[in-house]
Structures are given as C-alpha cells and as structure tokens.
mmCIF file of C-alpha atoms and ligand atoms in Angstrom:
data_model
loop_
_atom_site.group_PDB
_atom_site.id
_atom_site.type_symbol
_atom_site.label_atom_id
_atom_site.label_comp_id
_atom_site.label_asym_id
_atom_site.label_seq_id
_atom_site.Cartn_x
_atom_site.Cartn_y
_atom_site.Cartn_z
ATOM 1 C CA MET X 1 43.890 77.579 11.026
ATOM 2 C CA SER X 2 41.618 74.498 10.371
ATOM 3 C CA ALA X 3 41.599 70.712 11.608
ATOM 4 C CA ALA X 4 42.847 69.895 8.023
ATOM 5 C CA ASN X 5 45.174 72.528 7.407
ATOM 6 C CA GLN X 6 47.082 72.307 10.685
ATOM 7 C CA LEU X 7 47.565 68.128 9.665
ATOM 8 C CA LEU X 8 48.651 69.514 6.558
ATOM 9 C CA GLN X 9 51.420 71.801 7.676
ATOM 10 C CA GLU X 10 52.856 69.330 10.381
ATOM 11 C CA GLU X 11 53.371 66.553 7.446
ATOM 12 C CA ILE X 12 54.988 69.807 5.785
ATOM 13 C CA ASN X 13 57.068 70.760 8.413
ATOM 14 C CA GLN X 14 58.312 67.321 8.621
ATOM 15 C CA LEU X 15 59.264 66.839 5.206
ATOM 16 C CA LEU X 16 61.153 69.770 5.109
ATOM 17 C CA ASN X 17 62.959 69.443 7.945
ATOM 18 C CA GLY X 18 66.194 70.818 7.948
ATOM 19 C CA ARG X 19 66.156 72.321 4.869
ATOM 20 C CA GLU X 20 66.354 76.087 4.169
ATOM 21 C CA ASN X 21 67.093 78.327 1.412
ATOM 22 C CA LEU X 22 63.641 76.775 -0.045
ATOM 23 C CA ARG X 23 62.462 78.190 -3.533
ATOM 24 C CA VAL X 24 59.245 77.950 -3.736
ATOM 25 C CA LEU X 25 56.276 77.846 -6.822
ATOM 26 C CA GLU X 26 52.656 79.547 -6.018
ATOM 27 C CA ALA X 27 50.392 78.141 -8.719
ATOM 28 C CA GLY X 28 47.019 79.779 -9.176
ATOM 29 C CA CYS X 29 48.383 82.695 -6.203
ATOM 30 C CA GLY X 30 45.714 84.510 -6.059
ATOM 31 C CA SER X 31 45.765 86.930 -3.613
ATOM 32 C CA VAL X 32 46.170 84.623 -0.362
ATOM 33 C CA SER X 33 48.078 81.602 0.885
ATOM 34 C CA HIS X 34 46.956 79.137 3.460
ATOM 35 C CA ILE X 35 50.081 77.401 4.656
ATOM 36 C CA LYS X 36 53.653 78.204 6.086
ATOM 37 C CA ILE X 37 56.408 77.348 4.328
ATOM 38 C CA PRO X 38 59.381 76.866 6.629
ATOM 39 C CA ASN X 39 62.757 78.341 5.813
ATOM 40 C CA SER X 40 61.744 79.747 2.482
ATOM 41 C CA GLY X 41 63.588 81.668 0.519
ATOM 42 C CA GLU X 42 62.199 83.120 -2.619
ATOM 43 C CA LEU X 43 58.386 83.152 -3.507
ATOM 44 C CA VAL X 44 57.004 82.970 -6.942
ATOM 45 C CA GLY X 45 53.422 83.325 -7.849
ATOM 46 C CA ILE X 46 51.663 82.861 -10.869
ATOM 47 C CA ASP X 47 47.859 83.706 -11.676
ATOM 48 C CA ILE X 48 46.217 84.341 -14.817
ATOM 49 C CA SER X 49 44.459 87.090 -13.166
ATOM 50 C CA GLU X 50 47.087 90.411 -12.737
ATOM 51 C CA LYS X 51 44.356 92.100 -10.490
ATOM 52 C CA GLN X 52 44.607 88.706 -7.909
ATOM 53 C CA LEU X 53 48.476 89.162 -8.537
ATOM 54 C CA GLN X 54 48.032 92.980 -7.448
ATOM 55 C CA ARG X 55 46.591 92.050 -4.197
ATOM 56 C CA ASN X 56 49.045 89.428 -2.942
ATOM 57 C CA GLU X 57 51.792 91.137 -1.032
ATOM 58 C CA LYS X 58 53.926 88.400 0.182
ATOM 59 C CA LEU X 59 55.631 87.751 -3.656
ATOM 60 C CA SER X 60 59.097 88.271 -4.198
ATOM 61 C CA GLU X 61 58.560 87.823 -7.648
ATOM 62 C CA LYS X 62 55.172 88.188 -9.999
ATOM 63 C CA ILE X 63 54.687 85.811 -12.929
ATOM 64 C CA VAL X 64 51.120 86.631 -14.890
ATOM 65 C CA GLY X 65 50.618 83.326 -17.041
ATOM 66 C CA ASP X 66 48.776 80.136 -17.429
ATOM 67 C CA LEU X 67 49.648 77.173 -15.783
ATOM 68 C CA GLN X 68 48.250 75.105 -18.409
ATOM 69 C CA THR X 69 51.108 76.606 -20.728
ATOM 70 C CA TYR X 70 53.313 78.857 -19.006
ATOM 71 C CA PRO X 71 56.748 77.007 -19.397
ATOM 72 C CA LEU X 72 58.160 76.478 -15.766
ATOM 73 C CA GLY X 73 61.035 75.106 -16.873
ATOM 74 C CA LYS X 74 62.588 71.763 -15.457
ATOM 75 C CA ASN X 75 63.800 71.158 -11.778
ATOM 76 C CA GLN X 76 63.120 74.525 -10.818
ATOM 77 C CA TYR X 77 61.082 74.675 -7.685
ATOM 78 C CA ASP X 78 61.709 72.983 -3.903
ATOM 79 C CA VAL X 79 58.413 73.344 -2.761
ATOM 80 C CA ILE X 80 55.168 74.216 -5.180
ATOM 81 C CA VAL X 81 52.148 74.832 -3.480
ATOM 82 C CA SER X 82 48.818 74.580 -5.664
ATOM 83 C CA TRP X 83 45.622 75.849 -3.600
ATOM 84 C CA ASP X 84 42.072 75.268 -4.991
ATOM 85 C CA VAL X 85 43.052 76.028 -8.504
ATOM 86 C CA LEU X 86 42.998 73.165 -10.542
ATOM 87 C CA GLU X 87 39.022 73.103 -10.480
ATOM 88 C CA HIS X 88 39.705 75.912 -12.418
ATOM 89 C CA LEU X 89 41.228 74.412 -15.394
ATOM 90 C CA ASP X 90 39.920 73.071 -18.536
ATOM 91 C CA ASN X 91 42.979 70.980 -18.650
ATOM 92 C CA PRO X 92 45.068 69.906 -15.744
ATOM 93 C CA LYS X 93 46.236 67.296 -17.040
ATOM 94 C CA ASP X 94 48.487 70.020 -18.730
ATOM 95 C CA ALA X 95 48.907 72.189 -15.666
ATOM 96 C CA LEU X 96 49.666 68.791 -13.818
ATOM 97 C CA ASN X 97 52.500 67.930 -15.939
ATOM 98 C CA ASN X 98 54.168 71.535 -15.697
ATOM 99 C CA LEU X 99 54.389 71.342 -11.885
ATOM 100 C CA PHE X 100 55.727 67.198 -11.840
ATOM 101 C CA GLU X 101 58.371 68.212 -14.484
ATOM 102 C CA SER X 102 59.392 71.710 -12.371
ATOM 103 C CA VAL X 103 60.013 70.228 -8.748
ATOM 104 C CA ALA X 104 63.177 69.835 -8.205
ATOM 105 C CA ASP X 105 64.956 66.409 -6.751
ATOM 106 C CA LYS X 106 63.590 66.182 -3.016
ATOM 107 C CA GLY X 107 61.378 69.141 -4.082
ATOM 108 C CA ILE X 108 57.349 68.669 -3.119
ATOM 109 C CA ILE X 109 54.317 69.640 -4.689
ATOM 110 C CA VAL X 110 51.090 70.695 -2.565
ATOM 111 C CA LEU X 111 47.779 70.322 -3.896
ATOM 112 C CA ALA X 112 44.278 71.431 -2.188
ATOM 113 C CA ALA X 113 41.545 70.932 -3.888
ATOM 114 C CA PRO X 114 37.676 69.939 -4.339
ATOM 115 C CA ASN X 115 36.744 66.600 -4.336
ATOM 116 C CA ILE X 116 34.064 65.523 -7.008
ATOM 117 C CA VAL X 117 32.807 62.497 -5.059
ATOM 118 C CA SER X 118 30.964 64.411 -2.510
ATOM 119 C CA ILE X 119 27.974 66.509 -2.714
ATOM 120 C CA LYS X 120 29.230 69.492 -2.841
ATOM 121 C CA GLY X 121 31.879 68.156 -5.866
ATOM 122 C CA VAL X 122 28.035 67.111 -7.906
ATOM 123 C CA VAL X 123 26.518 70.120 -7.034
ATOM 124 C CA THR X 124 29.215 72.177 -7.801
ATOM 125 C CA LYS X 125 29.714 69.987 -11.218
ATOM 126 C CA LEU X 126 25.968 70.904 -11.882
ATOM 127 C CA LEU X 127 26.239 75.047 -11.073
ATOM 128 C CA SER X 128 26.204 77.213 -13.864
ATOM 129 C CA HIS X 129 29.015 80.277 -13.062
ATOM 130 C CA SER X 130 26.467 82.713 -12.621
ATOM 131 C CA MET X 131 24.532 80.511 -10.068
ATOM 132 C CA GLN X 132 27.879 79.763 -8.546
ATOM 133 C CA VAL X 133 28.207 83.247 -7.832
ATOM 134 C CA ALA X 134 24.796 83.874 -6.528
ATOM 135 C CA PHE X 135 25.275 80.990 -4.360
ATOM 136 C CA TYR X 136 28.722 82.962 -2.802
ATOM 137 C CA ARG X 137 26.650 86.387 -2.594
ATOM 138 C CA TYR X 138 23.602 85.092 -0.733
ATOM 139 C CA VAL X 139 23.889 81.672 0.823
ATOM 140 C CA ILE X 140 28.015 81.831 1.920
ATOM 141 C CA GLY X 141 27.279 86.011 2.430
ATOM 142 C CA ASP X 142 30.224 87.066 0.389
ATOM 143 C CA LYS X 143 29.315 90.461 -0.771
ATOM 144 C CA ARG X 144 32.421 90.303 -3.541
ATOM 145 C CA ALA X 145 31.652 87.398 -4.783
ATOM 146 C CA GLY X 146 31.705 87.847 -8.754
ATOM 147 C CA ILE X 147 33.459 90.415 -8.610
ATOM 148 C CA ASP X 148 36.417 92.376 -9.777
ATOM 149 C CA ASP X 149 38.511 88.802 -9.708
ATOM 150 C CA GLN X 150 37.628 87.839 -6.305
ATOM 151 C CA GLY X 151 35.945 84.373 -7.066
ATOM 152 C CA PRO X 152 34.256 82.343 -7.407
ATOM 153 C CA PHE X 153 36.001 81.560 -10.266
ATOM 154 C CA LYS X 154 34.721 79.534 -13.281
ATOM 155 C CA THR X 155 35.036 75.569 -12.233
ATOM 156 C CA TYR X 156 35.318 72.643 -14.803
ATOM 157 C CA LEU X 157 36.153 69.920 -12.032
ATOM 158 C CA ARG X 158 37.538 68.116 -14.924
ATOM 159 C CA LYS X 159 38.689 64.169 -14.402
ATOM 160 C CA ALA X 160 42.056 64.488 -14.487
ATOM 161 C CA MET X 161 42.236 66.452 -11.233
ATOM 162 C CA TRP X 162 39.931 63.855 -9.175
ATOM 163 C CA PRO X 163 41.737 63.010 -6.333
ATOM 164 C CA ASP X 164 42.960 59.261 -6.924
ATOM 165 C CA GLN X 165 43.358 60.233 -10.928
ATOM 166 C CA VAL X 166 46.379 63.400 -9.287
ATOM 167 C CA LYS X 167 47.805 60.012 -7.433
ATOM 168 C CA LYS X 168 47.902 57.944 -10.606
ATOM 169 C CA ALA X 169 49.598 60.387 -12.786
ATOM 170 C CA ALA X 170 52.002 61.273 -10.380
ATOM 171 C CA LEU X 171 52.822 57.936 -9.751
ATOM 172 C CA GLU X 172 53.423 57.292 -13.492
ATOM 173 C CA LYS X 173 55.368 60.129 -13.507
ATOM 174 C CA GLY X 174 58.268 58.818 -10.660
ATOM 175 C CA LEU X 175 56.876 60.973 -7.750
ATOM 176 C CA ILE X 176 55.550 59.792 -4.048
ATOM 177 C CA VAL X 177 52.782 60.260 -2.565
ATOM 178 C CA PRO X 178 53.295 60.598 1.145
ATOM 179 C CA TYR X 179 50.464 62.270 2.359
ATOM 180 C CA MET X 180 46.307 62.553 1.321
ATOM 181 C CA ASN X 181 43.725 63.728 2.960
ATOM 182 C CA LYS X 182 39.909 63.738 2.112
ATOM 183 C CA TYR X 183 38.139 66.054 4.276
ATOM 184 C CA GLU X 184 35.109 68.189 4.882
ATOM 185 C CA GLY X 185 36.172 71.402 3.362
ATOM 186 C CA PRO X 186 34.992 75.394 4.490
ATOM 187 C CA VAL X 187 31.827 75.743 2.680
ATOM 188 C CA PRO X 188 29.716 72.144 3.417
ATOM 189 C CA ALA X 189 31.184 73.387 7.700
ATOM 190 C CA HIS X 190 30.154 76.902 7.085
ATOM 191 C CA LEU X 191 26.635 75.929 5.757
ATOM 192 C CA ARG X 192 26.856 73.606 8.611
ATOM 193 C CA GLU X 193 27.686 75.781 11.242
ATOM 194 C CA LYS X 194 24.454 77.904 10.334
ATOM 195 C CA HIS X 195 21.528 75.740 9.572
ATOM 196 C CA LYS X 196 20.481 73.127 11.928
ATOM 197 C CA LEU X 197 18.814 70.681 9.044
ATOM 198 C CA VAL X 198 21.545 70.495 6.903
ATOM 199 C CA ASP X 199 23.806 69.563 9.401
ATOM 200 C CA ILE X 200 21.018 66.691 10.414
ATOM 201 C CA LEU X 201 21.257 66.158 6.160
ATOM 202 C CA PHE X 202 24.941 66.028 6.176
ATOM 203 C CA GLY X 203 25.783 63.859 9.301
ATOM 204 C CA PHE X 204 23.032 61.223 7.985
ATOM 205 C CA ILE X 205 24.562 61.383 4.010
ATOM 206 C CA GLY X 206 28.028 60.795 5.834
ATOM 207 C CA ALA X 207 26.734 57.741 7.768
ATOM 208 C CA VAL X 208 25.222 56.218 4.862
ATOM 209 C CA SER X 209 28.354 56.950 2.843
ATOM 210 C CA ARG X 210 30.670 55.313 4.934
ATOM 211 C CA THR X 211 29.072 52.349 5.787
ATOM 212 C CA ILE X 212 27.890 51.725 2.750
ATOM 213 C CA LEU X 213 31.111 52.893 0.155
ATOM 214 C CA GLY X 214 33.769 52.606 2.862
ATOM 215 C CA LYS X 215 35.343 54.801 5.612
ATOM 216 C CA ASN X 216 37.300 56.440 2.380
ATOM 217 C CA ARG X 217 34.268 57.403 0.828
ATOM 218 C CA ASP X 218 32.374 59.845 2.570
ATOM 219 C CA LEU X 219 29.952 62.230 0.682
ATOM 220 C CA THR X 220 30.337 65.173 3.029
ATOM 221 C CA HIS X 221 34.381 64.947 2.225
ATOM 222 C CA SER X 222 34.268 67.666 0.118
ATOM 223 C CA ASP X 223 38.353 68.508 -0.555
ATOM 224 C CA TYR X 224 40.952 66.858 -0.673
ATOM 225 C CA MET X 225 44.906 67.950 -0.313
ATOM 226 C CA ILE X 226 47.674 65.916 -1.209
ATOM 227 C CA ILE X 227 51.658 65.576 -1.267
ATOM 228 C CA LEU X 228 53.447 64.905 -4.337
ATOM 229 C CA GLN X 229 57.584 64.603 -3.935
ATOM 230 C CA ARG X 230 60.176 63.721 -6.041
ATOM 231 C CA PRO X 231 62.487 60.990 -5.076
HETATM 232 C C1 SAM G 301 39.848 79.907 -6.060
HETATM 233 S S1 SAM G 301 41.329 80.905 -6.435
HETATM 234 C C2 SAM G 301 42.752 80.267 -5.423
HETATM 235 C C3 SAM G 301 43.462 81.716 -5.075
HETATM 236 C C4 SAM G 301 44.460 81.043 -3.869
HETATM 237 N N1 SAM G 301 45.331 79.926 -4.276
HETATM 238 C C5 SAM G 301 43.697 81.108 -2.224
HETATM 239 O O1 SAM G 301 43.851 79.552 -2.021
HETATM 240 O O2 SAM G 301 43.294 81.558 -2.126
HETATM 241 C C6 SAM G 301 41.693 80.319 -7.665
HETATM 242 C C7 SAM G 301 42.889 81.069 -9.014
HETATM 243 O O3 SAM G 301 43.540 80.665 -9.650
HETATM 244 C C8 SAM G 301 43.990 81.698 -10.770
HETATM 245 N N2 SAM G 301 43.653 80.441 -12.286
HETATM 246 C C9 SAM G 301 42.579 80.100 -13.097
HETATM 247 N N3 SAM G 301 42.862 79.327 -14.164
HETATM 248 C C10 SAM G 301 44.365 79.615 -13.900
HETATM 249 C C11 SAM G 301 45.449 79.308 -14.813
HETATM 250 N N4 SAM G 301 44.920 78.852 -15.776
HETATM 251 N N5 SAM G 301 46.518 79.775 -14.757
HETATM 252 C C12 SAM G 301 46.878 80.234 -13.762
HETATM 253 N N6 SAM G 301 45.916 80.896 -12.700
HETATM 254 C C13 SAM G 301 44.433 80.284 -13.261
HETATM 255 C C14 SAM G 301 42.958 82.213 -10.097
HETATM 256 O O4 SAM G 301 43.231 83.532 -10.933
HETATM 257 C C15 SAM G 301 42.932 82.701 -9.228
HETATM 258 O O5 SAM G 301 43.175 83.236 -8.545
#
C-alpha cells in the first residue's frame, strides 16, 4: 500500500472506529478496491461497465448503472468510495449530488481522483483518448490498455471534480471535510523512478511551484483524496 493510501486508511479506520455492519457502496467500482473498510457488512458496487463488474469478485451486489443518473436513494450507505471515477464523468456534479444524498447520517464518502492543477492533470486534459491509450501501453508498459474495458477510460476532468470545487460543493450540502490530501500519484512516481531526467525535472517544477504558489500548490501533486462526512 502506498504512503498516501496508508494515511487515508488510518483516517478511515479512525472515523469508523466502533461502528459495525456497515453498508458500503463502491461507486464506479471497476474490478478492484484500494482500501479496506473495517467491519463492512454489505458491499454494493455500481459501474457503467458490465465487464468491469464481472471481474470484481468482492461485491455482494452488482449494479450496472450510470452514477450520474442511477437513483442510489437517500441515506442508503454508511460508506461510499469512488476511486478514480469522477474524472471520467461528463457531469460529475450530478454524480456528486447523487452520492451526497445517498450517504447516511454519520456516513463518509471517500473520493480519489486526479488533480487538474498539476503537470499530469494538464497533460491528461490535453491528450486525446487514443493518445492516453498509447501512453499507458507504450510508456507505462500496460499491454492491456485500451482493451476489454481495462482502461484508460475517456477522461473529461470537468471543473466540478477539481478538489477545491468538490470541497465547496460538499460544504454547501451540509457535509464536513475531515480529510484532504494532494499528493504525487502512481503515474508520475512510476515515471520518476524509471527516468532520471523526469525525476530531476519534476523535482525542480515541484520546488519552484511551492516557492511561487505556496506549499499547498505543488504541481507534482497529481492526485487528491478527500473524505466527506454527513454529520
Ligand atoms: C479508472 S476506473 C476506476 C475503477 C476502480 N474504482 C479502481 O480504482 O480501480 C474508472 C471506472 O469508472 C467506471 N465509470 C465510468 N463512467 C461511469 C459512470 N458514468 N457511471 C459509473 N461508472 C462509470 C468505468 O467503467 C471504470 O470501471
């Protein structure tokens, strides 16, 4: 587990401490989970791709549906996790409102997504989908990229899913934000490890952006994680 995932996991464990038999929704579940929900009872997954759902072996209930429109219902889930999904939605605001409504009292929503205000965010926004597939296949070395709903998925990175906008929208709906972290995600970390020049360049850009924009605006922080809670 990466350091960022570990930090998030500790925060989740603390927030859910003492709670049992939790009803969990993985929204845009794909085929894998990245964090463990302690004392989870039922694990429901929704995804627009039937193939992704078929590959997921952890779920107790599978829903083929579009997060932006599927009626998840009010106060349904104690924990909602949506990991690397918001960037793929044409209308993330509708999906977020759906999740905000569907989380139960004292429940939490865990979101992970790319940060647009970063080198990776801007490059991703500029690349067409076929260029992204080529990047994952030939630069990252993922031979399955673009095949059989294995990703990369079409990416929009709409403003409503930018980290500060998500926080604002959640606060407006009466949720609180116990945790937020912007960090260097797996893709830039992989590239830095593989190529010395990229490592030096990213190190330089990170230092310059922190100096000019402030320590919370590091352009190498390609991803964010946020926990929202209904009080
Ligand atoms: C990058 S994958 C992430 C999957 C999984 N959460 C993970 O972290 O491995 C994005 C997932 O979002 C799903 N997805 C894309 N648009 C969706 C939508 N409108 N409603 C539900 N799921 C969607 C895709 O099918 C895919 O499984």
